[in-house]
Amino acid sequence: MTLIEKLEAGTRLSYEDGLALYELDLFTLGKYADAKRQSLYGKKSFFNINRHINPTNICKDICKFCAFSANRKNPNPYTMAHDEILAILQDATSRGIKEVHIVSAHNPQTGLQWYLDIFKKIKEQFPLLHVKALTAAEVNFLAQEYHFSYEEILKKMIENGVDSMPGGGAEIFDEGVRDYICKGKVSSSDWLKIHQYWHKLGRQSNATMLFGHIEEPAHRIDHMLRLRDLQDKTGGFNAFIPLVYQRENNYLKVDKFLSSNEILKTYAIARLMLDNIAHIKAYWATSTINLALVAQEFGADDLDGTIEKEAIQSAAGAKSASGMELKDFLDLIQTSGFIPVERDSLYNELRVY
Ligand code: V47
């Protein structure tokens, strides 16, 4: 069967097929990715009304791509008080925010309880707010630092009110690239193991991929296939999120720019390779909102959300520090020809606009 015959028939694609997809022209690729997207969701584009909080930037690890953690290039260490976080959420929930997304650094100074207590306080004060928190990299840090197994940390998260896990820390699974860009961080197999345990506990999560730095297309396909294999076993991933590398204020020097063509191809290829992950998210904070809107035509069906405040990608140059007004978000989706659908964190539809 040729690649085009496989695409026409919807046959599961192999590693070699994935590489060959990058050789297709963008519009051929887009035609098949869009057909798949439309067969699943028509013209609906999902988003949620969420608030990102990054409670500390003090980090034990040194990832070359990271501009968020306090280091020589960003010597402004901070750790938020729990009351400060609760006050932000008091305000945010009064304006209709339904999810808090909590991702931060691997801070060895706070103790494990600082991480867990904030979840408990949030759930007690805002029982209806969905808490999406702790990447597998943070879980790995907490397990190692405080001598618990992954299962023990994950159970503590659940006991204290975490509902789902974000997809961060996946970066690129290829061990050679990973060693260069974030040596010492959670290994690829442990990242996958942590999500596997989380799914076994009946919980859902997302998966990211950081691209546009030193990796090659082959590494991206390998990354997608490792996720597809786990998803075959657990079914616990909701969304795949390709994160476009932001290059400012960090230690990872990259000479070549990723073209918009390559970014759109990557969304499209993700839609075609990941036949078992329901949603492909064009996270506008890293792709820019303009390209995220175009990505709706190339397989992406989710644009994340209003965010409100964002410190990780904006530290590295993204224009996402203040999130986006809901009205503007809706206008942009509608005027680009799509139907905005507010979803909850687990993709139940809340409102079709
Ligand atoms: O894993 C760090 C990335 C991630 C840079 O699950 C960078 O819905 C680009 O987890 N350029 C954390 N990216 C963010 C994250 C996330 C974001 C949006 C949605 C979801 C979700 C999860 O931020 C890290 C890392 O890959 N990151 N530095 C950078 N310079």
Short mmCIF file of C-alpha atoms and ligand atoms in Angstrom, two decimals:
data_model
loop_
_atom_site.label_atom_id
_atom_site.label_comp_id
_atom_site.label_asym_id
_atom_site.label_seq_id
_atom_site.Cartn_x
_atom_site.Cartn_y
_atom_site.Cartn_z
CA MET A 1 0.00 0.00 0.00
CA THR A 2 1.36 3.46 -0.81
CA LEU A 3 1.33 6.21 1.80
CA ILE A 4 -1.53 7.99 0.02
CA GLU A 5 -3.53 4.74 -0.11
CA LYS A 6 -2.98 4.33 3.62
CA LEU A 7 -4.11 7.91 4.25
CA GLU A 8 -7.20 7.35 2.09
CA ALA A 9 -8.04 4.14 3.95
CA GLY A 10 -7.21 5.46 7.43
CA THR A 11 -4.68 2.67 8.00
CA ARG A 12 -2.47 2.97 11.09
CA LEU A 13 0.81 4.63 10.11
CA SER A 14 4.29 3.28 10.84
CA TYR A 15 7.51 5.08 11.82
CA GLU A 16 8.61 5.05 8.15
CA ASP A 17 5.23 6.46 7.13
CA GLY A 18 5.66 9.23 9.68
CA LEU A 19 9.00 10.22 8.15
CA ALA A 20 7.48 10.10 4.66
CA LEU A 21 4.66 12.42 5.79
CA TYR A 22 7.23 15.20 6.34
CA GLU A 23 8.18 14.80 2.64
CA LEU A 24 4.64 15.51 1.46
CA ASP A 25 3.73 19.07 0.59
CA LEU A 26 1.82 20.94 3.28
CA PHE A 27 -1.47 21.05 1.40
CA THR A 28 -1.62 17.34 0.65
CA LEU A 29 -0.84 16.66 4.28
CA GLY A 30 -3.35 19.27 5.42
CA LYS A 31 -6.08 17.75 3.29
CA TYR A 32 -5.85 14.41 5.12
CA ALA A 33 -5.33 15.92 8.58
CA ASP A 34 -8.30 18.22 8.10
CA ALA A 35 -10.47 15.36 6.83
CA LYS A 36 -9.64 13.45 10.00
CA ARG A 37 -10.31 16.48 12.21
CA GLN A 38 -13.61 17.20 10.46
CA SER A 39 -14.74 13.58 10.73
CA LEU A 40 -14.22 13.84 14.50
CA TYR A 41 -15.39 17.37 15.29
CA GLY A 42 -16.55 19.15 12.14
CA LYS A 43 -15.77 22.84 12.54
CA LYS A 44 -15.79 22.82 16.35
CA SER A 45 -12.72 24.24 18.08
CA PHE A 46 -12.38 23.53 21.78
CA PHE A 47 -11.04 25.82 24.49
CA ASN A 48 -11.40 26.24 28.20
CA ILE A 49 -11.55 29.19 30.54
CA ASN A 50 -8.50 28.60 32.63
CA ARG A 51 -5.89 30.25 34.78
CA HIS A 52 -2.22 29.26 34.77
CA ILE A 53 -0.28 29.63 38.02
CA ASN A 54 3.46 28.98 38.24
CA PRO A 55 4.03 29.03 42.02
CA THR A 56 7.83 28.94 42.13
CA ASN A 57 10.74 29.33 39.75
CA ILE A 58 13.46 27.93 42.02
CA CYS A 59 14.65 24.75 40.33
CA LYS A 60 17.08 21.99 41.11
CA ASP A 61 17.35 21.03 37.44
CA ILE A 62 19.02 22.97 34.66
CA CYS A 63 17.27 22.51 31.34
CA LYS A 64 19.06 24.39 28.58
CA PHE A 65 15.78 25.49 26.94
CA CYS A 66 14.24 26.92 30.10
CA ALA A 67 14.13 30.68 30.66
CA PHE A 68 11.66 30.42 33.53
CA SER A 69 13.80 28.98 36.31
CA ALA A 70 15.80 31.40 38.46
CA ASN A 71 19.39 31.27 37.25
CA ARG A 72 22.15 33.53 36.00
CA LYS A 73 20.03 34.82 33.12
CA ASN A 74 16.94 35.30 35.25
CA PRO A 75 18.10 36.05 38.79
CA ASN A 76 14.66 36.66 40.29
CA PRO A 77 13.80 33.68 42.46
CA TYR A 78 10.28 33.60 43.85
CA THR A 79 7.99 31.27 45.73
CA MET A 80 4.36 32.28 46.08
CA ALA A 81 2.61 32.13 49.42
CA HIS A 82 -0.42 29.87 49.47
CA ASP A 83 -2.63 32.81 50.44
CA GLU A 84 -1.45 34.66 47.35
CA ILE A 85 -2.50 31.72 45.16
CA LEU A 86 -5.87 31.46 46.90
CA ALA A 87 -6.50 35.19 46.46
CA ILE A 88 -5.77 34.88 42.72
CA LEU A 89 -8.22 32.01 42.48
CA GLN A 90 -10.88 33.86 44.47
CA ASP A 91 -10.77 36.56 41.85
CA ALA A 92 -10.44 34.14 38.92
CA THR A 93 -13.36 31.90 39.94
CA SER A 94 -15.57 34.96 40.46
CA ARG A 95 -14.94 35.66 36.74
CA GLY A 96 -15.89 32.14 35.64
CA ILE A 97 -12.53 30.36 35.51
CA LYS A 98 -13.12 26.60 35.63
CA GLU A 99 -9.60 25.16 35.62
CA VAL A 100 -6.39 26.05 37.41
CA HIS A 101 -3.25 24.81 35.67
CA ILE A 102 -0.37 24.60 38.15
CA VAL A 103 3.11 23.95 36.84
CA SER A 104 6.30 25.17 38.43
CA ALA A 105 9.89 24.29 39.15
CA HIS A 106 11.66 21.59 41.17
CA ASN A 107 12.16 23.58 44.35
CA PRO A 108 14.07 21.66 47.04
CA GLN A 109 13.50 24.38 49.65
CA THR A 110 9.76 24.16 50.22
CA GLY A 111 9.21 20.55 51.29
CA LEU A 112 6.70 18.12 49.84
CA GLN A 113 3.86 19.39 52.02
CA TRP A 114 4.03 22.86 50.45
CA TYR A 115 3.19 21.28 47.09
CA LEU A 116 0.39 19.11 48.49
CA ASP A 117 -1.16 21.65 50.89
CA ILE A 118 -1.95 24.14 48.16
CA PHE A 119 -4.02 21.52 46.32
CA LYS A 120 -5.94 20.70 49.48
CA LYS A 121 -6.60 24.36 50.23
CA ILE A 122 -7.76 25.00 46.66
CA LYS A 123 -10.18 22.03 46.71
CA GLU A 124 -11.56 23.02 50.12
CA GLN A 125 -12.16 26.61 49.06
CA PHE A 126 -13.16 25.99 45.42
CA PRO A 127 -14.64 22.48 45.22
CA LEU A 128 -15.88 22.95 41.64
CA LEU A 129 -12.57 24.18 40.25
CA HIS A 130 -10.67 21.55 38.24
CA VAL A 131 -7.09 21.24 39.47
CA LYS A 132 -4.67 20.24 36.69
CA ALA A 133 -1.28 20.09 38.34
CA LEU A 134 2.24 18.73 38.43
CA THR A 135 4.03 17.50 35.35
CA ALA A 136 5.64 14.06 35.41
CA ALA A 137 8.96 15.91 35.80
CA GLU A 138 7.70 17.43 39.06
CA VAL A 139 6.35 14.07 40.21
CA ASN A 140 9.75 12.53 39.52
CA PHE A 141 11.47 15.33 41.46
CA LEU A 142 9.15 14.94 44.48
CA ALA A 143 9.54 11.15 44.49
CA GLN A 144 13.35 11.36 44.40
CA GLU A 145 13.74 14.27 46.78
CA TYR A 146 11.41 12.90 49.48
CA HIS A 147 11.98 9.17 48.92
CA PHE A 148 8.55 8.05 47.79
CA SER A 149 7.58 5.80 44.91
CA TYR A 150 5.80 7.37 41.94
CA GLU A 151 2.55 5.64 42.97
CA GLU A 152 2.80 7.11 46.46
CA ILE A 153 3.25 10.65 45.13
CA LEU A 154 0.40 10.21 42.64
CA LYS A 155 -1.93 8.90 45.34
CA LYS A 156 -1.02 11.84 47.58
CA MET A 157 -1.87 14.19 44.71
CA ILE A 158 -5.29 12.58 44.37
CA GLU A 159 -5.93 12.61 48.14
CA ASN A 160 -5.13 16.30 48.19
CA GLY A 161 -7.37 17.29 45.29
CA VAL A 162 -5.47 17.06 41.99
CA ASP A 163 -7.91 16.08 39.23
CA SER A 164 -5.71 15.67 36.17
CA MET A 165 -2.08 16.05 35.08
CA PRO A 166 -0.72 18.44 32.46
CA GLY A 167 1.52 17.13 29.72
CA GLY A 168 4.72 19.01 30.48
CA GLY A 169 8.20 17.60 30.96
CA ALA A 170 7.98 15.24 27.98
CA GLU A 171 10.26 17.46 25.84
CA ILE A 172 11.70 14.97 23.33
CA PHE A 173 11.89 11.31 24.29
CA ASP A 174 14.95 10.46 22.18
CA GLU A 175 17.61 9.86 24.81
CA GLY A 176 20.46 11.50 22.88
CA VAL A 177 18.58 14.77 22.28
CA ARG A 178 17.11 14.67 25.80
CA ASP A 179 20.55 14.31 27.35
CA TYR A 180 21.72 17.40 25.52
CA ILE A 181 18.76 19.68 26.24
CA CYS A 182 17.77 18.61 29.76
CA LYS A 183 20.22 16.17 31.28
CA GLY A 184 19.20 14.98 34.73
CA LYS A 185 15.49 15.63 34.24
CA VAL A 186 12.97 12.76 34.40
CA SER A 187 13.96 10.09 31.87
CA SER A 188 11.68 9.35 28.93
CA SER A 189 10.77 5.90 30.24
CA ASP A 190 9.99 7.31 33.69
CA TRP A 191 7.86 10.11 32.17
CA LEU A 192 5.82 7.43 30.41
CA LYS A 193 5.73 5.21 33.52
CA ILE A 194 4.36 8.06 35.66
CA HIS A 195 1.55 8.72 33.18
CA GLN A 196 0.87 4.98 32.94
CA TYR A 197 0.46 4.78 36.76
CA TRP A 198 -1.71 7.91 36.76
CA HIS A 199 -3.99 6.39 34.13
CA LYS A 200 -4.11 3.13 36.10
CA LEU A 201 -5.43 5.17 39.03
CA GLY A 202 -8.32 6.14 36.75
CA ARG A 203 -7.06 9.64 35.98
CA GLN A 204 -6.44 11.49 32.73
CA SER A 205 -3.57 13.58 31.46
CA ASN A 206 -2.06 15.32 28.46
CA ALA A 207 1.22 14.89 26.61
CA THR A 208 3.48 17.59 25.18
CA MET A 209 6.42 17.59 22.77
CA LEU A 210 8.95 20.42 22.65
CA PHE A 211 10.10 20.90 19.05
CA GLY A 212 11.99 23.34 16.86
CA HIS A 213 15.34 23.17 18.66
CA ILE A 214 18.03 20.58 17.87
CA GLU A 215 15.73 17.65 17.18
CA GLU A 216 15.07 16.19 13.74
CA PRO A 217 11.70 15.11 12.30
CA ALA A 218 12.67 11.48 13.09
CA HIS A 219 12.80 12.34 16.80
CA ARG A 220 9.31 13.84 16.65
CA ILE A 221 7.89 10.72 15.01
CA ASP A 222 9.62 8.53 17.60
CA HIS A 223 8.14 10.74 20.34
CA MET A 224 4.62 10.42 18.93
CA LEU A 225 4.94 6.66 18.57
CA ARG A 226 6.08 6.17 22.17
CA LEU A 227 2.94 8.05 23.23
CA ARG A 228 0.73 6.09 20.84
CA ASP A 229 2.06 2.80 22.28
CA LEU A 230 1.22 3.86 25.83
CA GLN A 231 -2.16 5.18 24.78
CA ASP A 232 -2.95 1.76 23.27
CA LYS A 233 -2.46 0.31 26.76
CA THR A 234 -4.16 2.94 28.93
CA GLY A 235 -6.34 5.29 26.86
CA GLY A 236 -5.62 7.99 29.47
CA PHE A 237 -4.27 10.81 27.29
CA ASN A 238 -6.77 13.50 26.31
CA ALA A 239 -4.63 15.77 24.20
CA PHE A 240 -1.29 15.95 22.43
CA ILE A 241 0.34 19.37 22.55
CA PRO A 242 3.28 20.19 20.27
CA LEU A 243 5.10 23.11 21.97
CA VAL A 244 7.05 25.36 19.63
CA TYR A 245 10.46 26.13 21.10
CA GLN A 246 10.93 29.77 22.26
CA ARG A 247 14.54 30.87 22.08
CA GLU A 248 15.12 33.91 24.30
CA ASN A 249 16.90 34.17 27.67
CA ASN A 250 18.06 30.58 27.84
CA TYR A 251 21.12 28.43 27.23
CA LEU A 252 20.00 26.39 24.22
CA LYS A 253 21.42 28.03 21.14
CA VAL A 254 19.62 27.18 17.94
CA ASP A 255 20.66 28.70 14.63
CA LYS A 256 17.87 27.60 12.34
CA PHE A 257 14.31 28.94 12.61
CA LEU A 258 11.39 26.61 12.42
CA SER A 259 9.21 27.69 9.49
CA SER A 260 5.45 28.04 9.81
CA ASN A 261 5.25 25.34 7.16
CA GLU A 262 7.13 22.90 9.41
CA ILE A 263 5.01 23.82 12.45
CA LEU A 264 1.77 23.25 10.54
CA LYS A 265 3.13 19.99 9.12
CA THR A 266 3.87 18.84 12.65
CA TYR A 267 0.30 19.50 13.83
CA ALA A 268 -1.03 17.69 10.76
CA ILE A 269 1.32 14.74 11.21
CA ALA A 270 0.38 14.49 14.90
CA ARG A 271 -3.31 14.32 13.87
CA LEU A 272 -2.55 11.51 11.44
CA MET A 273 -0.05 9.49 13.50
CA LEU A 274 -1.90 9.73 16.82
CA ASP A 275 -5.02 7.87 15.80
CA ASN A 276 -5.79 7.04 19.43
CA ILE A 277 -5.39 10.47 21.08
CA ALA A 278 -8.63 12.42 20.75
CA HIS A 279 -7.39 16.01 20.67
CA ILE A 280 -4.49 17.88 19.07
CA LYS A 281 -3.92 21.15 20.87
CA ALA A 282 -2.38 24.17 19.15
CA TYR A 283 -1.18 25.89 22.31
CA TRP A 284 -1.30 29.47 21.09
CA ALA A 285 1.22 30.65 23.69
CA THR A 286 4.00 28.94 21.73
CA SER A 287 2.67 28.88 18.17
CA THR A 288 1.33 32.48 18.25
CA ILE A 289 -2.42 32.95 18.06
CA ASN A 290 -2.30 33.59 14.32
CA LEU A 291 -0.66 30.28 13.53
CA ALA A 292 -2.90 28.47 16.04
CA LEU A 293 -5.91 29.77 14.09
CA VAL A 294 -4.42 28.45 10.83
CA ALA A 295 -3.59 25.16 12.58
CA GLN A 296 -7.35 24.62 12.92
CA GLU A 297 -7.23 23.86 9.17
CA PHE A 298 -4.34 21.39 9.64
CA GLY A 299 -5.65 18.94 12.21
CA ALA A 300 -5.68 20.94 15.46
CA ASP A 301 -9.06 21.05 17.22
CA ASP A 302 -8.14 22.69 20.53
CA LEU A 303 -6.56 26.07 21.31
CA ASP A 304 -6.05 25.63 25.08
CA GLY A 305 -7.66 28.61 26.78
CA THR A 306 -7.63 32.13 28.06
CA ILE A 307 -4.63 31.37 30.38
CA GLU A 308 -4.75 34.84 32.10
CA LYS A 309 -1.11 34.77 33.16
CA GLU A 310 1.77 32.68 31.91
CA ALA A 311 5.40 32.67 33.02
CA ILE A 312 7.17 29.72 31.38
CA GLN A 313 6.90 30.40 27.66
CA SER A 314 6.73 34.18 28.05
CA ALA A 315 10.08 34.12 29.89
CA ALA A 316 11.54 32.69 26.68
CA GLY A 317 9.95 35.27 24.40
CA ALA A 318 6.34 34.16 23.82
CA LYS A 319 3.63 36.82 23.86
CA SER A 320 1.52 35.01 26.41
CA ALA A 321 2.34 36.77 29.70
CA SER A 322 -1.18 38.16 30.11
CA GLY A 323 -3.25 35.47 28.45
CA MET A 324 -6.14 36.48 26.23
CA GLU A 325 -9.55 38.10 26.81
CA LEU A 326 -12.40 35.62 26.34
CA LYS A 327 -14.20 37.96 23.95
CA ASP A 328 -11.13 38.28 21.71
CA PHE A 329 -10.57 34.53 21.80
CA LEU A 330 -14.16 33.84 20.70
CA ASP A 331 -14.03 36.51 17.98
CA LEU A 332 -10.81 35.08 16.55
CA ILE A 333 -12.12 31.52 16.43
CA GLN A 334 -15.43 32.60 14.89
CA THR A 335 -13.97 34.95 12.30
CA SER A 336 -11.55 32.22 11.22
CA GLY A 337 -14.54 30.07 10.31
CA PHE A 338 -14.72 27.76 13.30
CA ILE A 339 -17.23 27.19 16.10
CA PRO A 340 -15.87 27.94 19.59
CA VAL A 341 -16.85 25.25 22.06
CA GLU A 342 -16.10 25.84 25.70
CA ARG A 343 -15.08 22.52 27.23
CA ASP A 344 -14.22 21.39 30.71
CA SER A 345 -10.78 19.99 31.46
CA LEU A 346 -11.83 16.48 30.41
CA TYR A 347 -13.38 17.65 27.13
CA ASN A 348 -17.05 17.55 28.09
CA GLU A 349 -18.79 20.27 26.08
CA LEU A 350 -20.06 23.12 28.25
CA ARG A 351 -21.18 25.71 25.72
CA VAL A 352 -21.27 25.97 21.95
CA TYR A 353 -21.01 29.59 20.80
O1 V47 B 1 7.50 20.83 29.62
C1 V47 B 1 9.89 25.33 28.74
C2 V47 B 1 7.92 23.91 28.03
C3 V47 B 1 6.42 22.96 29.38
C4 V47 B 1 10.21 26.42 26.91
O2 V47 B 1 -1.19 19.87 29.58
C5 V47 B 1 9.07 25.64 26.74
O3 V47 B 1 -2.66 21.26 28.81
C6 V47 B 1 8.78 26.42 24.61
O4 V47 B 1 3.27 21.65 30.74
N1 V47 B 1 9.90 27.16 24.69
C7 V47 B 1 5.48 23.22 30.52
N2 V47 B 1 8.35 25.64 25.62
C8 V47 B 1 4.14 23.71 30.00
C9 V47 B 1 3.09 22.63 30.08
C10 V47 B 1 1.79 22.81 29.38
C11 V47 B 1 1.51 23.95 28.64
C12 V47 B 1 0.27 24.09 28.05
C13 V47 B 1 -0.70 23.13 28.19
C14 V47 B 1 -0.42 22.00 28.93
C15 V47 B 1 -1.48 20.98 29.12
C16 V47 B 1 0.83 21.83 29.52
O5 V47 B 1 6.89 24.21 28.90
C17 V47 B 1 7.68 22.20 29.65
C18 V47 B 1 8.56 22.64 28.51
O6 V47 B 1 8.51 21.73 27.45
N3 V47 B 1 8.91 24.96 27.89
N4 V47 B 1 10.69 26.23 28.14
C19 V47 B 1 10.65 27.20 25.79
N5 V47 B 1 11.78 27.92 25.85
#
